[in-house]
Amino acid sequence: MSATIDGVQAGRRVEEVLDRLAATGDRTACAAAEELVRVLMDFYGAGLARIVEKVGAGPLRAVCDDELVASLLSLHGLHPEDVHTRIARALAAHGEPVELLGFDAESGVLRLRPAASTGCGCGSGSGGGSGAGRTLEDTLACFAPEVTGVEREPAAAPAPALLQIGTRPPSPARVP
């Protein structure tokens, strides 16, 4: 059962249900639904906190690369890794070759640019990583929900080729 649950999709479904309730105009039903979500979040968060307290952060590291577990631990402030480590984990899990330029914790904005490649320079990189079919933002939402936006900067211009200039001609061309 747990293999079929996707944290990002579950979050979107909750948002959709709350939006549908809001569209009815029934403020009482909306308030009750939002309270229910909060109560359930508190309940599951308290249970997870107790698990973390009992087993410690060490054993949790074995499941930190699982998107669903990482998402739940991060959502409740229980993840044993700091946000920068989780951002790096998300970037690696997604597989898109990017260079991390910085993360602003106050705004939640992550700045990236395409990583320099050793390809032909025509921009026809292979792309696809293990995040097949998922956006980088979805992968970040699982591992580092503190990231609320991603700014992509243009790729850095390739460095010009180094031209070696010798001080004398090669030895076969020497004149006696």
Short mmCIF file of N, CA and C in Angstrom, two decimals:
data_model
loop_
_atom_site.label_atom_id
_atom_site.label_comp_id
_atom_site.label_asym_id
_atom_site.label_seq_id
_atom_site.Cartn_x
_atom_site.Cartn_y
_atom_site.Cartn_z
N MET A 1 0.82 -1.19 0.00
CA MET A 1 0.00 0.00 0.00
C MET A 1 0.86 1.25 0.00
N SER A 2 1.90 1.32 0.83
CA SER A 2 2.70 2.54 0.94
C SER A 2 3.45 2.87 -0.33
N ALA A 3 3.72 1.85 -1.17
CA ALA A 3 4.45 2.10 -2.41
C ALA A 3 3.63 2.90 -3.40
N THR A 4 2.30 2.90 -3.26
CA THR A 4 1.45 3.60 -4.21
C THR A 4 1.16 5.04 -3.78
N ILE A 5 1.56 5.42 -2.59
CA ILE A 5 1.26 6.76 -2.09
C ILE A 5 2.38 7.72 -2.49
N ASP A 6 1.99 8.82 -3.06
CA ASP A 6 2.93 9.86 -3.48
C ASP A 6 2.61 11.10 -2.65
N GLY A 7 3.59 11.56 -1.87
CA GLY A 7 3.38 12.70 -0.99
C GLY A 7 2.95 13.96 -1.71
N VAL A 8 3.55 14.23 -2.86
CA VAL A 8 3.20 15.45 -3.62
C VAL A 8 1.76 15.36 -4.11
N GLN A 9 1.39 14.20 -4.65
CA GLN A 9 0.02 14.05 -5.14
C GLN A 9 -0.99 14.11 -3.99
N ALA A 10 -0.65 13.52 -2.85
CA ALA A 10 -1.55 13.57 -1.69
C ALA A 10 -1.76 15.01 -1.24
N GLY A 11 -0.69 15.78 -1.20
CA GLY A 11 -0.81 17.19 -0.83
C GLY A 11 -1.68 17.96 -1.79
N ARG A 12 -1.51 17.67 -3.08
CA ARG A 12 -2.34 18.34 -4.09
C ARG A 12 -3.81 17.96 -3.94
N ARG A 13 -4.06 16.69 -3.63
CA ARG A 13 -5.44 16.25 -3.45
C ARG A 13 -6.10 16.97 -2.27
N VAL A 14 -5.37 17.11 -1.17
CA VAL A 14 -5.92 17.83 -0.01
C VAL A 14 -6.25 19.26 -0.41
N GLU A 15 -5.35 19.91 -1.13
CA GLU A 15 -5.59 21.28 -1.59
C GLU A 15 -6.83 21.34 -2.49
N GLU A 16 -6.95 20.37 -3.41
CA GLU A 16 -8.10 20.35 -4.32
C GLU A 16 -9.41 20.20 -3.56
N VAL A 17 -9.44 19.30 -2.58
CA VAL A 17 -10.66 19.09 -1.79
C VAL A 17 -11.02 20.36 -1.03
N LEU A 18 -10.02 20.99 -0.40
CA LEU A 18 -10.29 22.23 0.34
C LEU A 18 -10.76 23.33 -0.61
N ASP A 19 -10.17 23.40 -1.81
CA ASP A 19 -10.60 24.40 -2.80
C ASP A 19 -12.03 24.15 -3.25
N ARG A 20 -12.39 22.88 -3.46
CA ARG A 20 -13.78 22.56 -3.85
C ARG A 20 -14.75 22.96 -2.76
N LEU A 21 -14.38 22.71 -1.52
CA LEU A 21 -15.24 23.13 -0.40
C LEU A 21 -15.36 24.65 -0.36
N ALA A 22 -14.27 25.34 -0.57
CA ALA A 22 -14.29 26.80 -0.55
C ALA A 22 -15.18 27.34 -1.67
N ALA A 23 -15.18 26.65 -2.82
CA ALA A 23 -15.99 27.10 -3.96
C ALA A 23 -17.49 26.98 -3.68
N THR A 24 -17.89 26.15 -2.72
CA THR A 24 -19.32 26.02 -2.40
C THR A 24 -19.83 27.24 -1.64
N GLY A 25 -18.90 27.97 -1.04
CA GLY A 25 -19.30 29.15 -0.27
C GLY A 25 -19.75 28.83 1.15
N ASP A 26 -19.71 27.58 1.52
CA ASP A 26 -20.12 27.17 2.86
C ASP A 26 -18.94 27.35 3.80
N ARG A 27 -18.88 28.50 4.46
CA ARG A 27 -17.75 28.82 5.34
C ARG A 27 -17.64 27.86 6.52
N THR A 28 -18.76 27.38 7.02
CA THR A 28 -18.74 26.46 8.15
C THR A 28 -18.08 25.14 7.75
N ALA A 29 -18.44 24.63 6.57
CA ALA A 29 -17.85 23.38 6.07
C ALA A 29 -16.35 23.57 5.80
N CYS A 30 -15.98 24.71 5.25
CA CYS A 30 -14.56 25.00 4.97
C CYS A 30 -13.76 25.05 6.27
N ALA A 31 -14.29 25.74 7.24
CA ALA A 31 -13.59 25.86 8.52
C ALA A 31 -13.45 24.48 9.18
N ALA A 32 -14.50 23.67 9.11
CA ALA A 32 -14.45 22.33 9.70
C ALA A 32 -13.42 21.45 8.98
N ALA A 33 -13.37 21.54 7.66
CA ALA A 33 -12.41 20.74 6.88
C ALA A 33 -10.97 21.17 7.19
N GLU A 34 -10.74 22.47 7.27
CA GLU A 34 -9.39 22.96 7.58
C GLU A 34 -8.99 22.55 9.00
N GLU A 35 -9.93 22.60 9.93
CA GLU A 35 -9.63 22.16 11.29
C GLU A 35 -9.31 20.67 11.33
N LEU A 36 -10.06 19.89 10.56
CA LEU A 36 -9.80 18.45 10.49
C LEU A 36 -8.39 18.17 9.97
N VAL A 37 -7.99 18.88 8.93
CA VAL A 37 -6.64 18.70 8.38
C VAL A 37 -5.60 19.07 9.45
N ARG A 38 -5.80 20.18 10.15
CA ARG A 38 -4.85 20.60 11.20
C ARG A 38 -4.76 19.56 12.32
N VAL A 39 -5.91 19.06 12.76
CA VAL A 39 -5.94 18.08 13.85
C VAL A 39 -5.21 16.80 13.42
N LEU A 40 -5.50 16.33 12.22
CA LEU A 40 -4.82 15.12 11.73
C LEU A 40 -3.31 15.34 11.58
N MET A 41 -2.92 16.51 11.09
CA MET A 41 -1.49 16.84 10.97
C MET A 41 -0.84 16.83 12.34
N ASP A 42 -1.48 17.44 13.32
CA ASP A 42 -0.94 17.45 14.68
C ASP A 42 -0.82 16.03 15.24
N PHE A 43 -1.85 15.22 15.00
CA PHE A 43 -1.88 13.84 15.50
C PHE A 43 -0.73 13.03 14.89
N TYR A 44 -0.63 13.04 13.57
CA TYR A 44 0.43 12.27 12.91
C TYR A 44 1.81 12.85 13.22
N GLY A 45 1.91 14.16 13.32
CA GLY A 45 3.18 14.79 13.68
C GLY A 45 3.64 14.38 15.06
N ALA A 46 2.71 14.32 16.02
CA ALA A 46 3.06 13.91 17.38
C ALA A 46 3.51 12.45 17.40
N GLY A 47 2.84 11.61 16.62
CA GLY A 47 3.24 10.21 16.53
C GLY A 47 4.63 10.05 15.93
N LEU A 48 4.89 10.78 14.85
CA LEU A 48 6.22 10.73 14.23
C LEU A 48 7.28 11.26 15.19
N ALA A 49 6.96 12.34 15.91
CA ALA A 49 7.92 12.90 16.86
C ALA A 49 8.28 11.88 17.94
N ARG A 50 7.29 11.14 18.39
CA ARG A 50 7.55 10.12 19.40
C ARG A 50 8.43 9.01 18.83
N ILE A 51 8.19 8.61 17.58
CA ILE A 51 9.04 7.59 16.95
C ILE A 51 10.47 8.08 16.86
N VAL A 52 10.65 9.32 16.39
CA VAL A 52 11.99 9.89 16.27
C VAL A 52 12.67 9.94 17.64
N GLU A 53 11.92 10.35 18.65
CA GLU A 53 12.46 10.42 20.01
C GLU A 53 12.90 9.04 20.50
N LYS A 54 12.11 8.03 20.23
CA LYS A 54 12.40 6.67 20.73
C LYS A 54 13.54 6.00 19.96
N VAL A 55 13.57 6.15 18.64
CA VAL A 55 14.61 5.45 17.87
C VAL A 55 15.84 6.30 17.64
N GLY A 56 15.73 7.60 17.72
CA GLY A 56 16.87 8.48 17.49
C GLY A 56 17.07 8.77 16.01
N ALA A 57 17.86 9.79 15.74
CA ALA A 57 18.09 10.23 14.36
C ALA A 57 18.94 9.24 13.56
N GLY A 58 19.82 8.51 14.22
CA GLY A 58 20.71 7.57 13.52
C GLY A 58 19.97 6.59 12.64
N PRO A 59 19.03 5.81 13.20
CA PRO A 59 18.30 4.86 12.37
C PRO A 59 17.46 5.51 11.26
N LEU A 60 17.07 6.76 11.45
CA LEU A 60 16.27 7.44 10.42
C LEU A 60 17.08 7.71 9.16
N ARG A 61 18.39 7.82 9.29
CA ARG A 61 19.22 8.11 8.12
C ARG A 61 19.08 7.04 7.04
N ALA A 62 18.74 5.83 7.45
CA ALA A 62 18.56 4.74 6.49
C ALA A 62 17.38 4.97 5.55
N VAL A 63 16.42 5.81 5.95
CA VAL A 63 15.23 6.05 5.12
C VAL A 63 15.17 7.48 4.59
N CYS A 64 16.23 8.24 4.76
CA CYS A 64 16.22 9.65 4.34
C CYS A 64 16.12 9.83 2.83
N ASP A 65 16.47 8.81 2.05
CA ASP A 65 16.37 8.97 0.60
C ASP A 65 15.01 8.54 0.06
N ASP A 66 14.12 8.08 0.94
CA ASP A 66 12.77 7.74 0.55
C ASP A 66 11.94 9.03 0.53
N GLU A 67 11.38 9.37 -0.63
CA GLU A 67 10.67 10.64 -0.77
C GLU A 67 9.51 10.80 0.20
N LEU A 68 8.73 9.75 0.38
CA LEU A 68 7.56 9.85 1.25
C LEU A 68 7.97 10.07 2.71
N VAL A 69 8.93 9.28 3.18
CA VAL A 69 9.41 9.42 4.56
C VAL A 69 10.07 10.77 4.76
N ALA A 70 10.93 11.16 3.81
CA ALA A 70 11.60 12.47 3.91
C ALA A 70 10.58 13.60 3.95
N SER A 71 9.54 13.48 3.13
CA SER A 71 8.50 14.50 3.09
C SER A 71 7.78 14.62 4.42
N LEU A 72 7.41 13.48 5.01
CA LEU A 72 6.71 13.51 6.30
C LEU A 72 7.59 14.06 7.41
N LEU A 73 8.85 13.61 7.46
CA LEU A 73 9.75 14.11 8.50
C LEU A 73 10.00 15.61 8.34
N SER A 74 10.19 16.06 7.10
CA SER A 74 10.43 17.49 6.86
C SER A 74 9.21 18.32 7.18
N LEU A 75 8.06 17.83 6.79
CA LEU A 75 6.80 18.54 7.03
C LEU A 75 6.57 18.81 8.51
N HIS A 76 7.01 17.87 9.35
CA HIS A 76 6.81 18.01 10.79
C HIS A 76 8.06 18.49 11.52
N GLY A 77 9.08 18.96 10.77
CA GLY A 77 10.29 19.48 11.39
C GLY A 77 11.11 18.43 12.12
N LEU A 78 11.05 17.19 11.67
CA LEU A 78 11.72 16.09 12.36
C LEU A 78 12.87 15.47 11.56
N HIS A 79 13.11 15.97 10.36
CA HIS A 79 14.15 15.37 9.52
C HIS A 79 15.51 15.57 10.16
N PRO A 80 16.33 14.49 10.23
CA PRO A 80 17.64 14.61 10.89
C PRO A 80 18.68 15.39 10.09
N GLU A 81 18.43 15.64 8.82
CA GLU A 81 19.39 16.38 7.99
C GLU A 81 18.98 17.85 7.89
N ASP A 82 19.97 18.72 7.75
CA ASP A 82 19.66 20.14 7.58
C ASP A 82 19.14 20.40 6.16
N VAL A 83 18.59 21.58 5.96
CA VAL A 83 17.95 21.90 4.68
C VAL A 83 18.93 21.83 3.51
N HIS A 84 20.18 22.23 3.70
CA HIS A 84 21.14 22.23 2.60
C HIS A 84 21.46 20.80 2.16
N THR A 85 21.55 19.89 3.12
CA THR A 85 21.80 18.48 2.81
C THR A 85 20.60 17.90 2.07
N ARG A 86 19.40 18.27 2.49
CA ARG A 86 18.19 17.76 1.84
C ARG A 86 18.02 18.33 0.44
N ILE A 87 18.43 19.59 0.25
CA ILE A 87 18.39 20.17 -1.10
C ILE A 87 19.34 19.40 -2.01
N ALA A 88 20.55 19.14 -1.52
CA ALA A 88 21.52 18.37 -2.31
C ALA A 88 20.98 16.98 -2.63
N ARG A 89 20.32 16.36 -1.66
CA ARG A 89 19.73 15.03 -1.87
C ARG A 89 18.64 15.10 -2.95
N ALA A 90 17.82 16.14 -2.92
CA ALA A 90 16.76 16.30 -3.92
C ALA A 90 17.34 16.50 -5.31
N LEU A 91 18.37 17.32 -5.41
CA LEU A 91 19.00 17.57 -6.71
C LEU A 91 19.60 16.29 -7.26
N ALA A 92 20.23 15.50 -6.39
CA ALA A 92 20.82 14.22 -6.82
C ALA A 92 19.73 13.23 -7.22
N ALA A 93 18.63 13.19 -6.46
CA ALA A 93 17.54 12.25 -6.75
C ALA A 93 16.87 12.58 -8.07
N HIS A 94 16.77 13.87 -8.37
CA HIS A 94 16.09 14.26 -9.60
C HIS A 94 16.95 13.96 -10.82
N GLY A 95 18.24 14.15 -10.67
CA GLY A 95 19.16 13.80 -11.75
C GLY A 95 19.41 14.88 -12.79
N GLU A 96 18.73 15.99 -12.70
CA GLU A 96 18.96 17.09 -13.65
C GLU A 96 20.30 17.74 -13.30
N PRO A 97 21.24 17.80 -14.24
CA PRO A 97 22.55 18.38 -13.91
C PRO A 97 22.47 19.90 -13.74
N VAL A 98 22.50 20.34 -12.49
CA VAL A 98 22.41 21.77 -12.19
C VAL A 98 23.51 22.17 -11.22
N GLU A 99 23.83 23.43 -11.25
CA GLU A 99 24.79 24.01 -10.30
C GLU A 99 23.99 24.81 -9.29
N LEU A 100 24.20 24.52 -8.01
CA LEU A 100 23.51 25.22 -6.94
C LEU A 100 24.20 26.56 -6.72
N LEU A 101 23.45 27.66 -6.91
CA LEU A 101 24.02 28.99 -6.73
C LEU A 101 23.74 29.54 -5.34
N GLY A 102 22.68 29.06 -4.70
CA GLY A 102 22.38 29.52 -3.36
C GLY A 102 20.94 29.27 -2.97
N PHE A 103 20.71 29.31 -1.66
CA PHE A 103 19.36 29.16 -1.11
C PHE A 103 19.15 30.26 -0.09
N ASP A 104 18.09 31.03 -0.27
CA ASP A 104 17.72 32.09 0.66
C ASP A 104 16.64 31.54 1.59
N ALA A 105 17.03 31.23 2.82
CA ALA A 105 16.11 30.61 3.78
C ALA A 105 14.93 31.52 4.11
N GLU A 106 15.13 32.84 4.07
CA GLU A 106 14.03 33.76 4.39
C GLU A 106 12.93 33.73 3.34
N SER A 107 13.32 33.77 2.08
CA SER A 107 12.32 33.79 1.01
C SER A 107 11.96 32.39 0.52
N GLY A 108 12.81 31.40 0.80
CA GLY A 108 12.58 30.04 0.33
C GLY A 108 12.99 29.84 -1.11
N VAL A 109 13.72 30.80 -1.68
CA VAL A 109 14.09 30.72 -3.10
C VAL A 109 15.44 30.02 -3.27
N LEU A 110 15.44 29.04 -4.15
CA LEU A 110 16.64 28.29 -4.51
C LEU A 110 17.09 28.77 -5.88
N ARG A 111 18.36 29.13 -6.00
CA ARG A 111 18.89 29.62 -7.28
C ARG A 111 19.77 28.53 -7.90
N LEU A 112 19.47 28.21 -9.17
CA LEU A 112 20.19 27.17 -9.89
C LEU A 112 20.54 27.65 -11.29
N ARG A 113 21.48 26.95 -11.90
CA ARG A 113 21.72 27.13 -13.33
C ARG A 113 22.17 25.79 -13.88
N PRO A 114 21.95 25.56 -15.16
CA PRO A 114 22.37 24.29 -15.75
C PRO A 114 23.87 24.09 -15.52
N ALA A 115 24.24 22.87 -15.19
CA ALA A 115 25.65 22.56 -14.96
C ALA A 115 26.40 22.59 -16.28
N ALA A 116 27.66 22.98 -16.18
CA ALA A 116 28.51 22.97 -17.37
C ALA A 116 28.62 21.54 -17.85
N SER A 117 28.47 21.35 -19.15
CA SER A 117 28.56 19.99 -19.67
C SER A 117 29.78 19.86 -20.56
N THR A 118 30.14 18.63 -20.81
CA THR A 118 31.27 18.38 -21.69
C THR A 118 30.78 18.02 -23.08
N GLY A 119 29.51 18.29 -23.35
CA GLY A 119 28.91 17.95 -24.64
C GLY A 119 29.34 18.91 -25.73
N CYS A 120 28.53 18.98 -26.77
CA CYS A 120 28.87 19.78 -27.95
C CYS A 120 28.61 21.26 -27.74
N GLY A 121 27.92 21.62 -26.67
CA GLY A 121 27.64 23.03 -26.43
C GLY A 121 26.40 23.54 -27.13
N CYS A 122 25.66 22.63 -27.76
CA CYS A 122 24.48 23.06 -28.51
C CYS A 122 23.21 23.01 -27.68
N GLY A 123 23.34 22.63 -26.40
CA GLY A 123 22.18 22.60 -25.52
C GLY A 123 21.33 21.36 -25.69
N SER A 124 21.87 20.32 -26.31
CA SER A 124 21.08 19.12 -26.53
C SER A 124 21.43 18.03 -25.54
N GLY A 125 21.58 18.39 -24.28
CA GLY A 125 21.92 17.42 -23.24
C GLY A 125 20.85 16.37 -23.09
N SER A 126 21.23 15.26 -22.45
CA SER A 126 20.30 14.16 -22.32
C SER A 126 19.22 14.41 -21.29
N GLY A 127 19.51 15.24 -20.28
CA GLY A 127 18.49 15.59 -19.30
C GLY A 127 18.13 14.45 -18.39
N GLY A 128 17.01 13.79 -18.62
CA GLY A 128 16.35 12.82 -17.76
C GLY A 128 17.16 12.14 -16.69
N GLY A 129 16.81 12.25 -15.47
CA GLY A 129 17.45 11.51 -14.39
C GLY A 129 16.44 10.57 -13.79
N SER A 130 16.68 10.22 -12.55
CA SER A 130 15.76 9.29 -11.90
C SER A 130 14.45 9.95 -11.55
N GLY A 131 14.35 11.26 -11.76
CA GLY A 131 13.10 11.95 -11.47
C GLY A 131 12.15 11.92 -12.64
N ALA A 132 12.25 10.86 -13.45
CA ALA A 132 11.48 10.74 -14.68
C ALA A 132 10.02 11.12 -14.48
N GLY A 133 9.56 12.07 -15.28
CA GLY A 133 8.16 12.47 -15.24
C GLY A 133 7.82 13.44 -14.11
N ARG A 134 8.74 13.71 -13.23
CA ARG A 134 8.49 14.61 -12.10
C ARG A 134 9.31 15.87 -12.30
N THR A 135 8.74 16.97 -11.87
CA THR A 135 9.49 18.22 -11.97
C THR A 135 10.49 18.29 -10.83
N LEU A 136 11.48 19.11 -11.01
CA LEU A 136 12.45 19.34 -9.94
C LEU A 136 11.74 19.92 -8.73
N GLU A 137 10.76 20.78 -8.95
CA GLU A 137 10.01 21.36 -7.84
C GLU A 137 9.28 20.29 -7.04
N ASP A 138 8.74 19.27 -7.71
CA ASP A 138 8.08 18.17 -7.00
C ASP A 138 9.08 17.41 -6.13
N THR A 139 10.24 17.14 -6.67
CA THR A 139 11.26 16.42 -5.91
C THR A 139 11.72 17.25 -4.72
N LEU A 140 11.90 18.55 -4.93
CA LEU A 140 12.27 19.44 -3.82
C LEU A 140 11.18 19.48 -2.75
N ALA A 141 9.92 19.46 -3.17
CA ALA A 141 8.82 19.49 -2.21
C ALA A 141 8.87 18.28 -1.27
N CYS A 142 9.34 17.15 -1.77
CA CYS A 142 9.45 15.95 -0.94
C CYS A 142 10.60 16.05 0.05
N PHE A 143 11.76 16.45 -0.43
CA PHE A 143 12.95 16.44 0.40
C PHE A 143 13.18 17.74 1.18
N ALA A 144 12.79 18.86 0.61
CA ALA A 144 13.06 20.16 1.24
C ALA A 144 11.88 21.11 1.01
N PRO A 145 10.79 20.92 1.76
CA PRO A 145 9.63 21.77 1.55
C PRO A 145 9.88 23.24 1.89
N GLU A 146 11.03 23.53 2.50
CA GLU A 146 11.39 24.93 2.77
C GLU A 146 11.63 25.70 1.47
N VAL A 147 11.92 24.97 0.40
CA VAL A 147 12.12 25.60 -0.91
C VAL A 147 10.74 25.90 -1.48
N THR A 148 10.43 27.19 -1.57
CA THR A 148 9.11 27.60 -2.06
C THR A 148 9.16 28.12 -3.49
N GLY A 149 10.36 28.31 -4.01
CA GLY A 149 10.51 28.77 -5.38
C GLY A 149 11.89 28.44 -5.91
N VAL A 150 11.95 28.25 -7.23
CA VAL A 150 13.23 27.95 -7.88
C VAL A 150 13.45 28.99 -8.97
N GLU A 151 14.58 29.67 -8.88
CA GLU A 151 14.98 30.62 -9.93
C GLU A 151 16.10 29.97 -10.72
N ARG A 152 15.90 29.88 -12.03
CA ARG A 152 16.91 29.28 -12.91
C ARG A 152 17.61 30.38 -13.68
N GLU A 153 18.91 30.42 -13.53
CA GLU A 153 19.71 31.39 -14.26
C GLU A 153 20.22 30.74 -15.53
N PRO A 154 20.55 31.56 -16.53
CA PRO A 154 21.07 30.97 -17.77
C PRO A 154 22.41 30.27 -17.53
N ALA A 155 22.69 29.32 -18.38
CA ALA A 155 23.95 28.59 -18.28
C ALA A 155 25.13 29.55 -18.44
N ALA A 156 26.18 29.25 -17.70
CA ALA A 156 27.39 30.07 -17.80
C ALA A 156 28.01 29.86 -19.18
N ALA A 157 28.57 30.93 -19.71
CA ALA A 157 29.24 30.83 -21.02
C ALA A 157 30.46 29.94 -20.88
N PRO A 158 30.68 29.07 -21.88
CA PRO A 158 31.85 28.20 -21.79
C PRO A 158 33.13 29.02 -21.83
N ALA A 159 34.13 28.56 -21.10
CA ALA A 159 35.43 29.24 -21.10
C ALA A 159 36.06 29.09 -22.47
N PRO A 160 36.75 30.14 -22.94
CA PRO A 160 37.39 30.03 -24.24
C PRO A 160 38.49 28.96 -24.19
N ALA A 161 38.72 28.33 -25.34
CA ALA A 161 39.76 27.31 -25.42
C ALA A 161 41.12 27.94 -25.18
N LEU A 162 41.96 27.22 -24.47
CA LEU A 162 43.31 27.70 -24.17
C LEU A 162 44.20 27.42 -25.36
N LEU A 163 44.83 28.45 -25.89
CA LEU A 163 45.72 28.31 -27.03
C LEU A 163 47.15 28.34 -26.50
N GLN A 164 47.87 27.25 -26.73
CA GLN A 164 49.26 27.16 -26.27
C GLN A 164 50.17 27.77 -27.33
N ILE A 165 50.98 28.72 -26.92
CA ILE A 165 51.93 29.34 -27.82
C ILE A 165 53.32 29.05 -27.27
N GLY A 166 54.12 28.39 -28.08
CA GLY A 166 55.48 28.05 -27.65
C GLY A 166 56.43 29.20 -27.95
N THR A 167 57.62 29.12 -27.37
CA THR A 167 58.62 30.17 -27.60
C THR A 167 59.49 29.88 -28.81
N ARG A 168 59.51 28.65 -29.27
CA ARG A 168 60.27 28.31 -30.48
C ARG A 168 59.53 27.22 -31.23
N PRO A 169 59.84 27.04 -32.50
CA PRO A 169 59.16 26.01 -33.28
C PRO A 169 59.54 24.62 -32.78
N PRO A 170 58.72 23.61 -33.10
CA PRO A 170 59.04 22.26 -32.68
C PRO A 170 60.40 21.81 -33.23
N SER A 171 61.05 20.88 -32.57
CA SER A 171 62.42 20.48 -32.90
C SER A 171 62.66 20.02 -34.33
N PRO A 172 61.75 19.30 -35.05
CA PRO A 172 62.08 18.92 -36.42
C PRO A 172 62.23 20.12 -37.35
N ALA A 173 61.69 21.25 -37.04
CA ALA A 173 61.77 22.40 -37.92
C ALA A 173 62.97 23.28 -37.61
N ARG A 174 63.83 22.84 -36.72
CA ARG A 174 65.01 23.67 -36.38
C ARG A 174 65.96 23.79 -37.56
N VAL A 175 66.57 24.92 -37.66
CA VAL A 175 67.56 25.17 -38.70
C VAL A 175 68.94 25.03 -38.06
N PRO A 176 69.86 24.22 -38.68
CA PRO A 176 71.20 24.04 -38.06
C PRO A 176 72.09 25.24 -38.15
#
